[in-house]
XYZ file of C-alpha atoms in Angstrom:
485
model
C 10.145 7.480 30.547
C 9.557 7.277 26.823
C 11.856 5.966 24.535
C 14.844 8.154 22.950
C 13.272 6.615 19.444
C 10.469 9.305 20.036
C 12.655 11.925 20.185
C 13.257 15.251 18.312
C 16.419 15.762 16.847
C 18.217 18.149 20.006
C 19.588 21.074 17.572
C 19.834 19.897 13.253
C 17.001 21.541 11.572
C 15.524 18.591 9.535
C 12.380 20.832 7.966
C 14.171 22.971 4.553
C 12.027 25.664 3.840
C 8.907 25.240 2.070
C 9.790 26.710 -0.860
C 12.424 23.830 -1.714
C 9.403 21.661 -3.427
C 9.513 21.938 -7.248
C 7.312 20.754 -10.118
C 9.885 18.599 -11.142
C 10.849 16.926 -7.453
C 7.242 16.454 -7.147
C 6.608 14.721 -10.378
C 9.571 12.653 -10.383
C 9.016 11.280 -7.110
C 5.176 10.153 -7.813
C 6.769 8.766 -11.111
C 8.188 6.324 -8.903
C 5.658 5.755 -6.480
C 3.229 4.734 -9.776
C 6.082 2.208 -11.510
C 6.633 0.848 -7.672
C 3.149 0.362 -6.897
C 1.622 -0.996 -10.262
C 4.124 -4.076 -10.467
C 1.495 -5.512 -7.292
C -1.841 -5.642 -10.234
C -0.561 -5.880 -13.510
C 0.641 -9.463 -12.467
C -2.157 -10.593 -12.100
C -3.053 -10.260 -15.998
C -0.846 -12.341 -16.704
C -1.494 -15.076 -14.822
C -3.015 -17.162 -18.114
C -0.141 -16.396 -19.953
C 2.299 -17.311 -17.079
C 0.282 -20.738 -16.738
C 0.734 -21.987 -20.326
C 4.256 -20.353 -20.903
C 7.567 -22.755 -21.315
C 8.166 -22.611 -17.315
C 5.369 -24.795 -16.537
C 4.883 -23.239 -13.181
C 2.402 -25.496 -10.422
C -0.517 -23.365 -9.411
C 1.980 -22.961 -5.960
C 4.717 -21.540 -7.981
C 1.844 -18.993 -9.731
C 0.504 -17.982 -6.337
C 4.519 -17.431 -5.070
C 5.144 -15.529 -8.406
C 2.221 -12.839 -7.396
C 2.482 -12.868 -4.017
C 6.091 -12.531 -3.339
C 6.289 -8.908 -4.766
C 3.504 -8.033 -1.891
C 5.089 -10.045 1.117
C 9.364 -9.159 0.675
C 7.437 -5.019 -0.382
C 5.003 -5.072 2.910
C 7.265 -6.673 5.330
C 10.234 -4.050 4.526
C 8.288 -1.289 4.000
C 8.824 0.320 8.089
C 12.524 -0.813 8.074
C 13.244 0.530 4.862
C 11.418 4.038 5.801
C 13.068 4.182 9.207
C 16.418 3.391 7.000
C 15.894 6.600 5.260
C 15.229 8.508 8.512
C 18.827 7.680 9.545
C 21.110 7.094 6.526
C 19.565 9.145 4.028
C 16.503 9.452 1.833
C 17.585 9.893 -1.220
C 20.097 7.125 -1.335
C 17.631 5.185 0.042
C 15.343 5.999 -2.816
C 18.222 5.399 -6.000
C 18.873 2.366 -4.270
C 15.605 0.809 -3.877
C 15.222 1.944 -7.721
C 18.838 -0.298 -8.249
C 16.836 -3.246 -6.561
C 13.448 -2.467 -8.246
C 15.571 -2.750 -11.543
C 17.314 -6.032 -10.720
C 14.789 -8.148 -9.905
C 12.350 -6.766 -13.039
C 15.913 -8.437 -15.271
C 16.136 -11.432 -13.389
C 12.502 -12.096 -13.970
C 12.729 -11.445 -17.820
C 15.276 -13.666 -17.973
C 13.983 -16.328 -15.745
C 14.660 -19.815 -16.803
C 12.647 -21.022 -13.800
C 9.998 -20.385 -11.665
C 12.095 -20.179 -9.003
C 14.408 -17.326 -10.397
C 11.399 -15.696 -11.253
C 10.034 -15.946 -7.803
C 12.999 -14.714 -6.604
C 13.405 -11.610 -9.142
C 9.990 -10.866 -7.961
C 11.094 -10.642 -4.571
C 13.769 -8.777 -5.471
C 11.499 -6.277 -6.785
C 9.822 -5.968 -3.692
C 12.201 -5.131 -1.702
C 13.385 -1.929 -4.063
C 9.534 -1.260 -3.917
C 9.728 -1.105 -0.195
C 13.011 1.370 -0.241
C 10.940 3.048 -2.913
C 7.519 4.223 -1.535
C 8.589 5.519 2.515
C 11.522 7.381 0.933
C 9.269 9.574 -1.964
C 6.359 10.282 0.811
C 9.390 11.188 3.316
C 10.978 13.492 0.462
C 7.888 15.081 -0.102
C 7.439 15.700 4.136
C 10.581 17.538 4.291
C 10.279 19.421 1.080
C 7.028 20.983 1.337
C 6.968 21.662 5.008
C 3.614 21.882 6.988
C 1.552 24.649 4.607
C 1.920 22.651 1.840
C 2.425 19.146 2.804
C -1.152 18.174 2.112
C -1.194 19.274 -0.924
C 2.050 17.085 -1.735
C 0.771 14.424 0.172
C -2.846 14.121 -1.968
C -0.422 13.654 -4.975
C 1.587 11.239 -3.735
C -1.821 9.338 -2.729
C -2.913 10.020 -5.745
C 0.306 8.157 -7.573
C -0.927 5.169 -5.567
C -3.717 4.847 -7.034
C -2.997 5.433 -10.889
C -0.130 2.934 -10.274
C -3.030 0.342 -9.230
C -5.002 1.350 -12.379
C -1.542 1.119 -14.717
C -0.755 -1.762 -13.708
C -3.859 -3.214 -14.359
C -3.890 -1.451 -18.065
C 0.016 -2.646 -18.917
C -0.994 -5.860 -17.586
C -4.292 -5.943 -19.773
C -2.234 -4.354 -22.913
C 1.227 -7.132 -22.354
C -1.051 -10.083 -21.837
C -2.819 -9.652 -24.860
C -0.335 -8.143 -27.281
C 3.241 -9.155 -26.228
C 5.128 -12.046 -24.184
C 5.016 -11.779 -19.901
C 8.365 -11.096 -20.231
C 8.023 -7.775 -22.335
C 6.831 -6.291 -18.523
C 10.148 -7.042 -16.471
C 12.046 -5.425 -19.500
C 9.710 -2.764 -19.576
C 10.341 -1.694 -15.683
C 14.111 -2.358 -16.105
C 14.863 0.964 -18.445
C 11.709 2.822 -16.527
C 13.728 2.670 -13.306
C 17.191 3.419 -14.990
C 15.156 6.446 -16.607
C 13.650 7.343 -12.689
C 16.830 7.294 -11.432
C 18.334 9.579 -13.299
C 15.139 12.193 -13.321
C 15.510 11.245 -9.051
C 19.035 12.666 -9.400
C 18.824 15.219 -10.953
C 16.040 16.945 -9.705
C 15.784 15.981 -5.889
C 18.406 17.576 -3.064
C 19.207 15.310 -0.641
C 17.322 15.903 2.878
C 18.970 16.013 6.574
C 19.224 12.517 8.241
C 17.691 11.891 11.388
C 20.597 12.143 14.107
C 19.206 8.767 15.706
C 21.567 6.563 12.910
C 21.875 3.384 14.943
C 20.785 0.763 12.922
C 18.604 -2.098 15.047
C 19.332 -5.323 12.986
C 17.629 -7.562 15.711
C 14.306 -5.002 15.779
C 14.513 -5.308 12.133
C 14.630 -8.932 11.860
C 11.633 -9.347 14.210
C 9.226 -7.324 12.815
C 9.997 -8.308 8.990
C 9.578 -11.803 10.016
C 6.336 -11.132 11.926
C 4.853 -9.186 8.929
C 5.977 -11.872 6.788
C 4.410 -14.617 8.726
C 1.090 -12.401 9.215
C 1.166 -11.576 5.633
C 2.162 -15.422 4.471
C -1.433 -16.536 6.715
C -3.247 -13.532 5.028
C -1.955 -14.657 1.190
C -2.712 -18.387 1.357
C -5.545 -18.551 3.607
C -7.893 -19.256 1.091
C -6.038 -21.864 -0.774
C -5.163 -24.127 2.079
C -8.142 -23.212 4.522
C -8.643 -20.317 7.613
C -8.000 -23.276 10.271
C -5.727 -25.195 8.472
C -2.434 -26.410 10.478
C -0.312 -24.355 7.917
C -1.889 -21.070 8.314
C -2.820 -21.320 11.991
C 1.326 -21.631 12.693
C 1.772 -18.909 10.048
C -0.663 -16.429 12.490
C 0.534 -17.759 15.484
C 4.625 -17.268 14.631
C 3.617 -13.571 13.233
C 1.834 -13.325 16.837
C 4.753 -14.548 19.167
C 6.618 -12.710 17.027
C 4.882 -9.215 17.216
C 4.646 -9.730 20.967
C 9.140 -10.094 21.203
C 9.276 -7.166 19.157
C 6.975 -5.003 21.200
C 8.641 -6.002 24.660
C 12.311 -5.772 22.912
C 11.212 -2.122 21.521
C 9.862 -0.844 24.750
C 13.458 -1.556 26.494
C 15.742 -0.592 23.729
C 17.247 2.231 23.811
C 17.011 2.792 19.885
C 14.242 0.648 18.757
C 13.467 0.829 14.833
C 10.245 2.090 16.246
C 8.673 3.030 19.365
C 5.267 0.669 19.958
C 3.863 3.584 22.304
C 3.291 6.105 19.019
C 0.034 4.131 18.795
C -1.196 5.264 22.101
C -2.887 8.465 20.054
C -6.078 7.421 18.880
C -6.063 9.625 15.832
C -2.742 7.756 14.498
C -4.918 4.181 15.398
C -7.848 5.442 13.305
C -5.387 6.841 10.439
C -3.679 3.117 9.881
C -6.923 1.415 10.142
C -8.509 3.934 7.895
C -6.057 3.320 5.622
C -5.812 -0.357 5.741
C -9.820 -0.479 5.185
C -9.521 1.663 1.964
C -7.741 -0.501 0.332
C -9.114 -3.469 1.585
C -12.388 -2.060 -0.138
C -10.125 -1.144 -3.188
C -8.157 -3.989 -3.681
C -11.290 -6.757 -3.221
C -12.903 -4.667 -6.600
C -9.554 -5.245 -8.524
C -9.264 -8.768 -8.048
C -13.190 -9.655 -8.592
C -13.406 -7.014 -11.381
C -10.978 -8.428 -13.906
C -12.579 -11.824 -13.445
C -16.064 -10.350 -13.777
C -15.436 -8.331 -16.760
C -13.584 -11.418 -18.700
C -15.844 -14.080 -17.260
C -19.103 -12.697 -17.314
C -18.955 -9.668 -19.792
C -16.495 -11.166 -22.040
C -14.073 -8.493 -22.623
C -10.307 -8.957 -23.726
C -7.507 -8.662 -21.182
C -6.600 -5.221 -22.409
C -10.345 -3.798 -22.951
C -10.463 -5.263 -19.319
C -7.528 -3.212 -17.907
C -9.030 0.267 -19.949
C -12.691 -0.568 -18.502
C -11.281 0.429 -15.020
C -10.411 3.557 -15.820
C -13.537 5.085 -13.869
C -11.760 4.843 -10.833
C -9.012 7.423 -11.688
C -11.381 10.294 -12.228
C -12.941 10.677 -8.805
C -8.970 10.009 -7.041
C -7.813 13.118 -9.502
C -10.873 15.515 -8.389
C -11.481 14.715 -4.801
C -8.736 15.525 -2.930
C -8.608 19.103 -3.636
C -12.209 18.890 -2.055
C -10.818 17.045 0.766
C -8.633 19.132 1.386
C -11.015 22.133 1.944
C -13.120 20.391 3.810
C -10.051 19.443 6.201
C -9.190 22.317 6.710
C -12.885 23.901 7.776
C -13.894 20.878 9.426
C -11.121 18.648 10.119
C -10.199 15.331 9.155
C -13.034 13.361 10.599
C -15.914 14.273 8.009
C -13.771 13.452 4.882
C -12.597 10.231 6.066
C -15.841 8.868 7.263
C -17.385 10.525 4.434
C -14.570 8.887 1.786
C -14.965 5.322 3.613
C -18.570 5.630 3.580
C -18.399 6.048 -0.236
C -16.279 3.243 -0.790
C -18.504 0.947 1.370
C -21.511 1.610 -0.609
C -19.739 1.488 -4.390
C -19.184 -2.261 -3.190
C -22.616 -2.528 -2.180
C -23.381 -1.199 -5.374
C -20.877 -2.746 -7.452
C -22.085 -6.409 -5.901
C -25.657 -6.486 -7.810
C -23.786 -6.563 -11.391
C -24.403 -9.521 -13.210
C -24.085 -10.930 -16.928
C -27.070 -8.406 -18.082
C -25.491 -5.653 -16.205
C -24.693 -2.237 -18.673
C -21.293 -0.858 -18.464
C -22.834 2.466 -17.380
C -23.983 1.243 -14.723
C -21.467 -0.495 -13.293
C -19.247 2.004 -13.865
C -21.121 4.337 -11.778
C -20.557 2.241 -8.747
C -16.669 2.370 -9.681
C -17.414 6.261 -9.742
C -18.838 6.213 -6.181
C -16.035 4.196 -4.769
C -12.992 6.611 -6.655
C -15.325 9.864 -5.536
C -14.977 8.101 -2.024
C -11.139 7.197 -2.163
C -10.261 10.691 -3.549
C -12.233 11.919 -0.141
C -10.128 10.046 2.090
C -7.114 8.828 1.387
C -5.176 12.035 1.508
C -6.526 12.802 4.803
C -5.677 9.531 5.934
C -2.070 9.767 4.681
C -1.330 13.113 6.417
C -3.267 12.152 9.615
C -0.317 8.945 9.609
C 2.286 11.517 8.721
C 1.681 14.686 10.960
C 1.336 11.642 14.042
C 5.075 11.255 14.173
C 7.700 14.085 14.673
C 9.257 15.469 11.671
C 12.470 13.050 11.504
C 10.411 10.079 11.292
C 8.811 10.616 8.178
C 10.241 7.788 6.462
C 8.628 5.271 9.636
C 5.110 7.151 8.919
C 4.995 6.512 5.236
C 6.315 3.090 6.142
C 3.561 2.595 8.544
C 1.230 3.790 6.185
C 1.832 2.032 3.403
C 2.189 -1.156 5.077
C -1.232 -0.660 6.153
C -2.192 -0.295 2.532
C -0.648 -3.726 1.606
C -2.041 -5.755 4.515
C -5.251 -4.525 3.932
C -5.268 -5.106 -0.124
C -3.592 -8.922 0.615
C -6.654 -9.197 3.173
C -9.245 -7.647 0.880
C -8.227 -10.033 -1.878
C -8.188 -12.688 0.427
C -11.304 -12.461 1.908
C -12.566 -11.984 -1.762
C -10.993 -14.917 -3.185
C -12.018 -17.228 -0.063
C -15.965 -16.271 -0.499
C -15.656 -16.719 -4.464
C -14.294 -20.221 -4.359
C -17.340 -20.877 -1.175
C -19.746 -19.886 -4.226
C -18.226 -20.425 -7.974
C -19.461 -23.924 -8.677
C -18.324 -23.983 -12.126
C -16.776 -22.160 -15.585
C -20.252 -20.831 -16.527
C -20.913 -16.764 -16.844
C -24.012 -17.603 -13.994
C -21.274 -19.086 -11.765
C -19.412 -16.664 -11.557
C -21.739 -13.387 -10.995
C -23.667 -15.287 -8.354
C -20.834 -15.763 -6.615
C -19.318 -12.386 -6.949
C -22.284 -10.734 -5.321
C -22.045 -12.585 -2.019
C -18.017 -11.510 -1.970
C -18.485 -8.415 -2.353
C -21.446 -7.511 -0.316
C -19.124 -9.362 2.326
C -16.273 -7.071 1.920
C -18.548 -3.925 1.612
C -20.058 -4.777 5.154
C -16.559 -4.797 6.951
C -15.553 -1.527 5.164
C -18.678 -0.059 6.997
C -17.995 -1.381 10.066
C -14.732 -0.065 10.103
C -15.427 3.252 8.954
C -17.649 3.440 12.443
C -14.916 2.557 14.504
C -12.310 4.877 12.147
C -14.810 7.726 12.656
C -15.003 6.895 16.646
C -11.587 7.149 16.810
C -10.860 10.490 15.100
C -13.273 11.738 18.375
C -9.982 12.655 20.191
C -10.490 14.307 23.528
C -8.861 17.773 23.753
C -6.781 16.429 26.457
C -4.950 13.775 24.522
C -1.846 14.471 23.456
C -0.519 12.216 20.832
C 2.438 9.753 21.980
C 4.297 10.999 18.687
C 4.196 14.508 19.946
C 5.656 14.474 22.819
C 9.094 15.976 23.773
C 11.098 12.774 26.454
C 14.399 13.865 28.074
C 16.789 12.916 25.169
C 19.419 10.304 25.573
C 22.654 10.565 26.663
């Protein structure tokens, strides 16, 4: 029998009208989703500054400082959505902004690398409440004529945040001290907040409340563990001891949450959703876009400083190619869904991005702007194509009430595959960059990217295989089991 987790609410109506979607719910909401989602890049432009500043962090504490805003957001990210589903999304949402707010002061005023570590992490996990609670908002606000039109702009948040944090990061590490960005986020929240409350009604709560603090526990640590392997892979080695335990705990662990969520009676999730093959192809569709996405942002800033000698804020501007085909495309995506289906925009969209990097990786020190900023065209014309899609095909999976677990499976998927795509990035770089010089640096650049631009094809075969769905399946997520007791 399935598991009650899968279950439609017997008799509360959890869908408002929809009609209840303003301008002003809508806008707040991907307010937050940009803030939340550009404290993961603009980081990363500050890295220089971080290194030489009165902390004296070890290149350790450096990686920990960047990389523990991605691991405590990622590994809470399905708990925290599912923790909206049953207490509430809107609390779930002013909290996470609470969090996203504390740990951007306890970084500014960091005395350590360790409190800033930890203020990082803090930030995290209000990034986590953050993102599953807007896109689960937006579900239940605009109901199902609508929702993909909500849904593109939500996507579409996610991808300007990338791009502003890269062009805060850029303008602070040039102009100001590191610590001018956690101040910057800590009245930006307070300011969300109260836009959040004022302007968003609070949605029905899934009648499954019972919290599962031991389903919980398993999978953050698993993702944790998996996303820990991912991070330092390429500093300590693929096969080193370190990171082969790191895979194998996130394994064992994975497998105990699976078996314990198959017998409990209300799981944080049930495993069996990914029996459809569409909701498979949506989460690794997603995961490859921004695998793609994610390996250009971390080779690009170094390309652009190293090799074309721009500043770190001419640096985060020059990137700025990549918002124009993410605002244009979806509304042609979503046409072409809904005359064709999802299939031909996603493999379309994935195909795009696959070839930008293709593109992208024959730049070198003579290289014109122009033209490498038509391969950054070609890879935003190809993300506008399919990310939407693949955010609703994630969504529209589940039943209505799990929203909050969709966007939380969703957007994990995002994060594990931008912590792989900059890992696999980073790990071919440092197998090629023999030294400081411009040469160095662009040869080895080429062979990274090309690498990552393979796997995004390769995946967008077996994405496109999988959105072949035989009339006869019938989605694991859809179904109606006798409900419990």
């Amino acid at each position: 029998m399935p598991s009650p987790a899968l279950s439609p609410p017997p008799s509360v109506p959890l869908q408002p009208p929809p009609n209840q979607l303003k301008r002003a719910t809508l806008l707040a909401l991907c307010a937050c989703v940009l803030v939340a989602q550009s404290m993961v890049a603009a980081i990363n432009l500050l890295i220089p500054q971080l290194a030489a500043s009165s902390l004296h962090p070890s290149s350790t504490e450096l990686l920990w400082t960047v990389d523990a805003y991605v691991i405590v957001f990622a590994g809470l990210l399905i708990p925290a959505g599912a923790l909206g589903d049953r207490r509430g999304r809107k609390g779930v949402l002013l909290a996470g902004l609470a969090l996203f707010a504390a740990g951007a002061a306890l970084s500014a005023l960091a005395a350590s690398p360790a409190l800033l570590i930890a203020g990082r992490g803090v930030s995290g996990a209000g990034a986590a409440c953050i993102m599953p609670a807007t896109m689960s908002i937006l579900v239940q606000l605009a109901g199902p004529e609508h929702r993909a039109r909500a849904l593109a702009s939500w996507t579409l948040a996610v991808g300007l945040g990338g791009l502003a944090g890269n062009v805060v990061g850029g303008a602070v590490g040039q102009f100001l001290s590191w610590r001018a960005l956690f101040w910057l986020m800590v009245p930006s929240a307070a300011l969300l907040a109260w836009t959040v409350a004022a302007t968003t009604p609070r949605i029905e709560r899934s009648p499954h409340g019972r919290p599962d603090p031991r389903g919980t526990l398993l999978l953050v640590a698993a993702l944790v563990a998996v996303l820990a392997g991912i991070i330092e892979g390429p500093k300590y080695g693929w096969t080193s001891p370190r990171i082969v335990v790191f895979f194998a705990v996130g394994a064992v662990l994975a497998s105990l949450f699976t078996w314990y969520a198959l017998r409990s009676p209300a799981a944080l999730f049930d495993p069996r959703v990914f029996r459809s093959r569409r909701l498979r192809a949506a989460v690794l569709g997603t995961a490859t876009g921004f695998f793609g996405l994610f390996s250009l942002f971390y080779a690009n800033s170094q390309y652009l400083q190293y090799v074309k000698g721009y500043s770190p804020a001419v640096t985060g501007l020059a990137i700025i190619p990549l918002t124009i085909g993410m605002a244009l495309f979806p509304k042609v995506a979503a046409r072409w869904q809904a005359g064709s289906g999802p299939r031909p925009a996603v493999a379309t969209g994935l195909f795009l991005i696959g070839v930008g990097l293709l593109g992208a990786s024959t730049a070198h020190a003579g290289t014109p702007y122009a033209v490498y900023a038509c391969w950054l065209l070609v890879i935003s014309a190809g993300t506008g194509l399919c990310m939407p899609v693949l955010t609703v095909g994630v969504v529209s999976d589940l039943p209505a009430h799990q929203a909050g677990l969709g966007s939380g499976l969703g957007t994990s998927a995002r994060e594990i595959g931008a912590a792989l795509g900059v890992a696999v990035t980073g790990t071919v770089l440092a197998a090629h960059h023999t030294g400081a010089q411009e040469a160095s640096f662009a040869d080895a650049m080429s062979p990274a990217l090309r690498t990552v631009g393979v796997v995004v094809l390769v995946s967008t075969a077996l994405v496109t295989a999988g959105y072949r769905t035989s009339t006869r399946e019938q989605p694991a997520a859809r179904t109606t089991p006798t409900e419990p007791s």
